PDB file of C-alpha atoms and ligand atoms in Angstrom:
ATOM      1  CA  MET A 162      -0.022  -0.094   0.044  1.00  0.00           C
ATOM      2  CA  LYS A 163       1.267   3.377  -0.908  1.00  0.00           C
ATOM      3  CA  ASN A 164       2.232   6.027   1.772  1.00  0.00           C
ATOM      4  CA  LEU A 165       0.969   9.476   1.484  1.00  0.00           C
ATOM      5  CA  VAL A 166       2.286  12.401   3.402  1.00  0.00           C
ATOM      6  CA  VAL A 167      -0.245  15.320   3.488  1.00  0.00           C
ATOM      7  CA  PHE A 168       0.945  18.958   3.666  1.00  0.00           C
ATOM      8  CA  ALA A 169      -1.662  21.589   5.157  1.00  0.00           C
ATOM      9  CA  SER A 170      -1.316  24.987   6.743  1.00  0.00           C
ATOM     10  CA  GLY A 171      -4.935  25.753   7.790  1.00  0.00           C
ATOM     11  CA  SER A 172      -8.208  24.111   8.462  1.00  0.00           C
ATOM     12  CA  GLY A 173      -7.409  20.910   6.729  1.00  0.00           C
ATOM     13  CA  SER A 174     -10.894  20.012   5.476  1.00  0.00           C
ATOM     14  CA  ASN A 175      -9.301  18.540   2.283  1.00  0.00           C
ATOM     15  CA  PHE A 176      -7.003  16.512   4.663  1.00  0.00           C
ATOM     16  CA  GLN A 177     -10.251  15.357   6.422  1.00  0.00           C
ATOM     17  CA  SER A 178     -11.813  14.278   3.204  1.00  0.00           C
ATOM     18  CA  ILE A 179      -8.737  12.212   2.490  1.00  0.00           C
ATOM     19  CA  ILE A 180      -8.734  10.652   5.929  1.00  0.00           C
ATOM     20  CA  ASP A 181     -12.514   9.778   5.415  1.00  0.00           C
ATOM     21  CA  ALA A 182     -11.689   8.354   1.958  1.00  0.00           C
ATOM     22  CA  VAL A 183      -9.009   6.032   3.449  1.00  0.00           C
ATOM     23  CA  SER A 184     -11.426   5.127   6.317  1.00  0.00           C
ATOM     24  CA  ASN A 185     -14.209   3.975   3.966  1.00  0.00           C
ATOM     25  CA  LYS A 186     -11.721   2.369   1.606  1.00  0.00           C
ATOM     26  CA  GLN A 187     -12.627   4.692  -1.276  1.00  0.00           C
ATOM     27  CA  LEU A 188      -8.874   5.539  -1.193  1.00  0.00           C
ATOM     28  CA  ASN A 189      -6.544   2.559  -0.969  1.00  0.00           C
ATOM     29  CA  ALA A 190      -3.519   4.162   0.861  1.00  0.00           C
ATOM     30  CA  ASN A 191      -1.999   4.762   4.095  1.00  0.00           C
ATOM     31  CA  ILE A 192      -1.729   8.446   5.591  1.00  0.00           C
ATOM     32  CA  ALA A 193       1.985   8.154   6.874  1.00  0.00           C
ATOM     33  CA  GLY A 194       1.936  11.595   8.324  1.00  0.00           C
ATOM     34  CA  LEU A 195       1.099  15.315   8.192  1.00  0.00           C
ATOM     35  CA  ILE A 196       3.347  18.121   7.549  1.00  0.00           C
ATOM     36  CA  THR A 197       2.498  21.601   8.564  1.00  0.00           C
ATOM     37  CA  ASN A 198       4.367  24.872   8.841  1.00  0.00           C
ATOM     38  CA  ASN A 199       1.700  26.341  11.127  1.00  0.00           C
ATOM     39  CA  GLU A 200       1.659  24.998  14.822  1.00  0.00           C
ATOM     40  CA  ASN A 201      -1.992  26.377  15.064  1.00  0.00           C
ATOM     41  CA  SER A 202      -3.327  24.605  11.982  1.00  0.00           C
ATOM     42  CA  PHE A 203      -6.484  22.663  12.840  1.00  0.00           C
ATOM     43  CA  ALA A 204      -5.076  20.013  10.589  1.00  0.00           C
ATOM     44  CA  ILE A 205      -2.789  18.965  13.549  1.00  0.00           C
ATOM     45  CA  LYS A 206      -6.066  18.191  15.520  1.00  0.00           C
ATOM     46  CA  ARG A 207      -7.509  16.162  12.687  1.00  0.00           C
ATOM     47  CA  ALA A 208      -4.311  14.224  12.519  1.00  0.00           C
ATOM     48  CA  LYS A 209      -4.062  13.560  16.299  1.00  0.00           C
ATOM     49  CA  SER A 210      -7.694  12.356  16.544  1.00  0.00           C
ATOM     50  CA  HIS A 211      -6.757   9.708  13.893  1.00  0.00           C
ATOM     51  CA  SER A 212      -3.436   8.826  15.406  1.00  0.00           C
ATOM     52  CA  ILE A 213      -1.583  10.266  12.262  1.00  0.00           C
ATOM     53  CA  PRO A 214       1.885  11.298  13.044  1.00  0.00           C
ATOM     54  CA  THR A 215       2.580  15.068  12.575  1.00  0.00           C
ATOM     55  CA  ALA A 216       5.628  17.306  12.053  1.00  0.00           C
ATOM     56  CA  CYS A 217       5.510  21.055  12.348  1.00  0.00           C
ATOM     57  CA  ILE A 218       8.288  22.282  10.024  1.00  0.00           C
ATOM     58  CA  ASN A 219       8.700  26.087   9.724  1.00  0.00           C
ATOM     59  CA  PRO A 220      10.830  26.769   6.539  1.00  0.00           C
ATOM     60  CA  SER A 221      11.639  30.215   7.963  1.00  0.00           C
ATOM     61  CA  LEU A 222      13.476  28.698  10.826  1.00  0.00           C
ATOM     62  CA  PHE A 223      16.270  27.206   8.770  1.00  0.00           C
ATOM     63  CA  LYS A 224      19.506  28.914   7.905  1.00  0.00           C
ATOM     64  CA  SER A 225      19.188  28.080   4.181  1.00  0.00           C
ATOM     65  CA  GLU A 226      16.903  26.309   1.785  1.00  0.00           C
ATOM     66  CA  ASP A 227      19.318  23.395   1.410  1.00  0.00           C
ATOM     67  CA  GLU A 228      19.144  22.818   5.266  1.00  0.00           C
ATOM     68  CA  TYR A 229      15.341  22.904   5.136  1.00  0.00           C
ATOM     69  CA  CYS A 230      15.164  20.485   2.282  1.00  0.00           C
ATOM     70  CA  GLU A 231      17.554  18.026   3.962  1.00  0.00           C
ATOM     71  CA  PHE A 232      15.396  18.200   7.125  1.00  0.00           C
ATOM     72  CA  LEU A 233      12.195  17.689   5.177  1.00  0.00           C
ATOM     73  CA  LEU A 234      13.572  14.871   3.039  1.00  0.00           C
ATOM     74  CA  LYS A 235      14.784  13.074   6.107  1.00  0.00           C
ATOM     75  CA  GLN A 236      11.234  13.363   7.540  1.00  0.00           C
ATOM     76  CA  LEU A 237       9.710  12.058   4.347  1.00  0.00           C
ATOM     77  CA  HIS A 238      12.203   9.172   4.186  1.00  0.00           C
ATOM     78  CA  ASN A 239      11.347   8.203   7.764  1.00  0.00           C
ATOM     79  CA  TRP A 240       7.663   7.988   6.822  1.00  0.00           C
ATOM     80  CA  LYS A 241       8.561   6.172   3.657  1.00  0.00           C
ATOM     81  CA  ALA A 242       6.639   8.716   1.634  1.00  0.00           C
ATOM     82  CA  ASP A 243       5.521   7.582  -1.804  1.00  0.00           C
ATOM     83  CA  PHE A 244       3.272  10.569  -2.605  1.00  0.00           C
ATOM     84  CA  LEU A 245       3.024  14.054  -1.278  1.00  0.00           C
ATOM     85  CA  ILE A 246      -0.438  15.553  -1.177  1.00  0.00           C
ATOM     86  CA  LEU A 247      -0.670  19.297  -0.723  1.00  0.00           C
ATOM     87  CA  ALA A 248      -3.946  20.229   0.808  1.00  0.00           C
ATOM     88  CA  GLY A 249      -3.999  23.960   1.569  1.00  0.00           C
ATOM     89  CA  TYR A 250      -0.379  24.223   2.018  1.00  0.00           C
ATOM     90  CA  LEU A 251       0.798  27.868   1.828  1.00  0.00           C
ATOM     91  CA  ARG A 252       4.440  27.386   1.351  1.00  0.00           C
ATOM     92  CA  LYS A 253       6.288  26.646  -1.915  1.00  0.00           C
ATOM     93  CA  ILE A 254       7.766  23.183  -2.266  1.00  0.00           C
ATOM     94  CA  PRO A 255      11.432  23.592  -3.170  1.00  0.00           C
ATOM     95  CA  GLY A 256      12.760  22.318  -6.502  1.00  0.00           C
ATOM     96  CA  LYS A 257      14.979  19.963  -4.760  1.00  0.00           C
ATOM     97  CA  ILE A 258      12.028  18.176  -3.172  1.00  0.00           C
ATOM     98  CA  ILE A 259      10.091  18.226  -6.418  1.00  0.00           C
ATOM     99  CA  SER A 260      12.958  16.490  -8.282  1.00  0.00           C
ATOM    100  CA  GLN A 261      12.877  13.648  -5.785  1.00  0.00           C
ATOM    101  CA  TYR A 262       9.204  13.004  -6.174  1.00  0.00           C
ATOM    102  CA  PRO A 263       8.560  13.347 -10.003  1.00  0.00           C
ATOM    103  CA  ASP A 264       4.915  13.305 -10.760  1.00  0.00           C
ATOM    104  CA  ARG A 265       4.311  12.205  -7.128  1.00  0.00           C
ATOM    105  CA  ILE A 266       3.285  15.507  -5.599  1.00  0.00           C
ATOM    106  CA  LEU A 267      -0.301  16.644  -6.085  1.00  0.00           C
ATOM    107  CA  ASN A 268      -2.017  19.889  -5.284  1.00  0.00           C
ATOM    108  CA  ILE A 269      -5.659  21.160  -5.221  1.00  0.00           C
ATOM    109  CA  HIS A 270      -6.345  24.642  -6.201  1.00  0.00           C
ATOM    110  CA  PRO A 271      -9.694  26.664  -5.856  1.00  0.00           C
ATOM    111  CA  SER A 272      -9.976  27.726  -9.426  1.00  0.00           C
ATOM    112  CA  LEU A 273     -10.266  26.361 -12.899  1.00  0.00           C
ATOM    113  CA  LEU A 274      -6.578  26.430 -13.715  1.00  0.00           C
ATOM    114  CA  PRO A 275      -4.842  27.947 -15.615  1.00  0.00           C
ATOM    115  CA  ALA A 276      -7.229  30.795 -14.700  1.00  0.00           C
ATOM    116  CA  TYR A 277      -6.699  32.456 -11.326  1.00  0.00           C
ATOM    117  CA  GLY A 278      -3.470  30.444 -10.537  1.00  0.00           C
ATOM    118  CA  GLY A 279       0.043  31.598  -9.667  1.00  0.00           C
ATOM    119  CA  LYS A 280       1.504  34.087  -7.317  1.00  0.00           C
ATOM    120  CA  GLY A 281      -1.012  35.980  -5.231  1.00  0.00           C
ATOM    121  CA  PHE A 282      -3.922  33.800  -6.102  1.00  0.00           C
ATOM    122  CA  TYR A 283      -4.769  31.857  -2.922  1.00  0.00           C
ATOM    123  CA  GLY A 284      -7.604  31.565  -0.514  1.00  0.00           C
ATOM    124  CA  LYS A 285     -10.262  34.226  -0.741  1.00  0.00           C
ATOM    125  CA  LYS A 286      -8.092  36.232  -3.179  1.00  0.00           C
ATOM    126  CA  VAL A 287      -9.113  33.729  -5.895  1.00  0.00           C
ATOM    127  CA  HIS A 288     -12.903  33.938  -5.266  1.00  0.00           C
ATOM    128  CA  GLU A 289     -12.837  37.649  -5.023  1.00  0.00           C
ATOM    129  CA  ALA A 290     -11.074  37.979  -8.394  1.00  0.00           C
ATOM    130  CA  VAL A 291     -13.551  35.412 -10.036  1.00  0.00           C
ATOM    131  CA  ILE A 292     -16.561  37.607  -8.715  1.00  0.00           C
ATOM    132  CA  LYS A 293     -14.988  40.809  -9.662  1.00  0.00           C
ATOM    133  CA  ASN A 294     -14.405  39.639 -13.299  1.00  0.00           C
ATOM    134  CA  ARG A 295     -18.179  38.404 -13.372  1.00  0.00           C
ATOM    135  CA  GLU A 296     -17.138  34.904 -14.319  1.00  0.00           C
ATOM    136  CA  GLN A 297     -20.146  32.529 -14.867  1.00  0.00           C
ATOM    137  CA  GLU A 298     -18.314  29.500 -13.689  1.00  0.00           C
ATOM    138  CA  SER A 299     -15.515  28.723 -11.273  1.00  0.00           C
ATOM    139  CA  GLY A 300     -14.266  25.330  -9.699  1.00  0.00           C
ATOM    140  CA  CYS A 301     -11.317  23.521  -8.519  1.00  0.00           C
ATOM    141  CA  SER A 302      -8.262  21.737 -10.155  1.00  0.00           C
ATOM    142  CA  VAL A 303      -6.230  18.999  -9.076  1.00  0.00           C
ATOM    143  CA  HIS A 304      -2.665  19.155 -10.729  1.00  0.00           C
ATOM    144  CA  ILE A 305       0.789  17.633 -10.493  1.00  0.00           C
ATOM    145  CA  VAL A 306       3.284  19.943  -8.738  1.00  0.00           C
ATOM    146  CA  THR A 307       6.140  20.955 -10.996  1.00  0.00           C
ATOM    147  CA  LYS A 308       8.731  23.809 -10.561  1.00  0.00           C
ATOM    148  CA  GLN A 309       6.342  26.267 -12.221  1.00  0.00           C
ATOM    149  CA  TYR A 310       3.954  27.413  -9.548  1.00  0.00           C
ATOM    150  CA  ASP A 311       0.367  26.173 -10.248  1.00  0.00           C
ATOM    151  CA  GLU A 312       1.243  25.197 -13.743  1.00  0.00           C
ATOM    152  CA  GLY A 313       1.772  21.387 -13.517  1.00  0.00           C
ATOM    153  CA  PRO A 314      -0.409  19.165 -15.634  1.00  0.00           C
ATOM    154  CA  ILE A 315      -4.074  19.230 -14.662  1.00  0.00           C
ATOM    155  CA  LEU A 316      -5.368  15.797 -13.679  1.00  0.00           C
ATOM    156  CA  ALA A 317      -9.002  16.701 -13.128  1.00  0.00           C
ATOM    157  CA  GLN A 318     -11.320  19.688 -12.564  1.00  0.00           C
ATOM    158  CA  SER A 319     -14.917  20.223 -11.054  1.00  0.00           C
ATOM    159  CA  THR A 320     -17.079  23.260 -12.147  1.00  0.00           C
ATOM    160  CA  VAL A 321     -19.471  25.208 -10.041  1.00  0.00           C
ATOM    161  CA  LYS A 322     -21.934  27.898 -11.374  1.00  0.00           C
ATOM    162  CA  VAL A 323     -21.232  31.490 -10.012  1.00  0.00           C
ATOM    163  CA  ASP A 324     -24.688  32.818  -9.096  1.00  0.00           C
ATOM    164  CA  GLU A 325     -25.869  36.452  -9.026  1.00  0.00           C
ATOM    165  CA  ASN A 326     -25.081  38.001  -5.547  1.00  0.00           C
ATOM    166  CA  GLU A 327     -22.404  35.319  -5.043  1.00  0.00           C
ATOM    167  CA  THR A 328     -19.894  36.488  -2.461  1.00  0.00           C
ATOM    168  CA  ALA A 329     -16.371  35.278  -2.009  1.00  0.00           C
ATOM    169  CA  GLU A 330     -17.394  33.312   1.163  1.00  0.00           C
ATOM    170  CA  SER A 331     -20.407  31.498  -0.529  1.00  0.00           C
ATOM    171  CA  LEU A 332     -18.241  30.612  -3.546  1.00  0.00           C
ATOM    172  CA  ALA A 333     -15.471  29.433  -1.391  1.00  0.00           C
ATOM    173  CA  ARG A 334     -17.881  27.072   0.384  1.00  0.00           C
ATOM    174  CA  LYS A 335     -19.297  25.770  -2.945  1.00  0.00           C
ATOM    175  CA  VAL A 336     -15.958  25.179  -4.390  1.00  0.00           C
ATOM    176  CA  LEU A 337     -14.667  23.510  -1.225  1.00  0.00           C
ATOM    177  CA  THR A 338     -17.484  20.941  -1.175  1.00  0.00           C
ATOM    178  CA  GLN A 339     -16.468  20.016  -4.828  1.00  0.00           C
ATOM    179  CA  GLU A 340     -12.931  19.774  -3.587  1.00  0.00           C
ATOM    180  CA  HIS A 341     -13.729  17.265  -0.903  1.00  0.00           C
ATOM    181  CA  ILE A 342     -15.495  14.958  -3.518  1.00  0.00           C
ATOM    182  CA  LEU A 343     -12.712  15.350  -6.258  1.00  0.00           C
ATOM    183  CA  TYR A 344      -9.513  15.209  -4.459  1.00  0.00           C
ATOM    184  CA  PRO A 345      -9.704  11.747  -2.982  1.00  0.00           C
ATOM    185  CA  LYS A 346     -10.982  10.248  -6.196  1.00  0.00           C
ATOM    186  CA  VAL A 347      -8.190  11.871  -8.220  1.00  0.00           C
ATOM    187  CA  ILE A 348      -5.504  10.688  -5.701  1.00  0.00           C
ATOM    188  CA  GLU A 349      -6.758   7.186  -5.877  1.00  0.00           C
ATOM    189  CA  HIS A 350      -6.793   7.308  -9.759  1.00  0.00           C
ATOM    190  CA  HIS A 351      -3.287   8.703  -9.808  1.00  0.00           C
ATOM    191  CA  LEU A 352      -1.907   6.091  -7.495  1.00  0.00           C
ATOM    192  CA  ASN A 353      -3.189   3.463  -9.697  1.00  0.00           C
ATOM    193  CA  THR A 354      -1.870   5.156 -12.779  1.00  0.00           C
ATOM    194  CA  LEU A 355       1.727   5.332 -11.423  1.00  0.00           C
ATOM    195  CA  LYS A 356       1.801   1.748 -10.081  1.00  0.00           C
TER     196      LYS A 356
HETATM  197  C1  GRF B 277      -8.507  24.909  -0.382  1.00  0.00           C
HETATM  198  O1  GRF B 277      -9.539  25.821  -0.986  1.00  0.00           O
HETATM  199  C2  GRF B 277      -7.616  24.437  -1.409  1.00  0.00           C
HETATM  200  O2  GRF B 277      -8.058  24.408  -2.736  1.00  0.00           O
HETATM  201  C3  GRF B 277      -6.459  25.492  -1.244  1.00  0.00           C
HETATM  202  O3  GRF B 277      -6.489  25.817   0.087  1.00  0.00           O
HETATM  203  C4  GRF B 277      -7.790  25.519   0.634  1.00  0.00           C
HETATM  204  C5  GRF B 277      -7.559  24.698   1.735  1.00  0.00           C
HETATM  205  O4  GRF B 277      -8.649  24.454   2.541  1.00  0.00           O
HETATM  206  N1  GRF B 277      -5.189  24.960  -1.892  1.00  0.00           N
HETATM  207  P1  GRF B 277      -8.651  23.325   3.751  1.00  0.00           P
HETATM  208  O5  GRF B 277      -7.470  23.791   4.615  1.00  0.00           O
HETATM  209  O6  GRF B 277      -8.516  21.921   3.108  1.00  0.00           O
HETATM  210  O7  GRF B 277      -9.981  23.522   4.378  1.00  0.00           O
END
């Protein structure tokens, strides 16, 4: 069975959907650990209540990117990570890590990439821009992480309608609901594809 290491910085609701998918055998994998950069992340509580090991690693506390990468890689090796699953992780994954896990790092983004992706488009900012531009639709995308931020190959997308009077908050909720359905399915499919 493949080992997943999930990276999350915030509430971790996508992490929860992955935990649930593993529990109900929709996703045939083991969650070997959670990495967060934020000691207050609710994802830590979710991990603890499911006995998933956690590591809080703050990239800013290392003297250099090389030292940070070495530390992170050691942790990933200890957990025998096969795939890295980014679920609301607000730090860039260094190129050195990406080259160690080719095609084996996935991310979910709350827009229909390539639209509203790249630097500055995260969280609420994505939904605010979608509404400001009067888009009719938005959604979420699961993609492979490459060195080009938010530009790796898209594996799947889910679309939602942007209603009149939509707010960034209501759109975020709608998109998140789709994320929770899409991400575990795409992870399962990707694990089987790379077997
Ligand atoms: C999600 O909208 C995801 O697309 C983005 O960050 C958010 C994380 O939400 N990358 P959560 O922490 O999983 O609730």
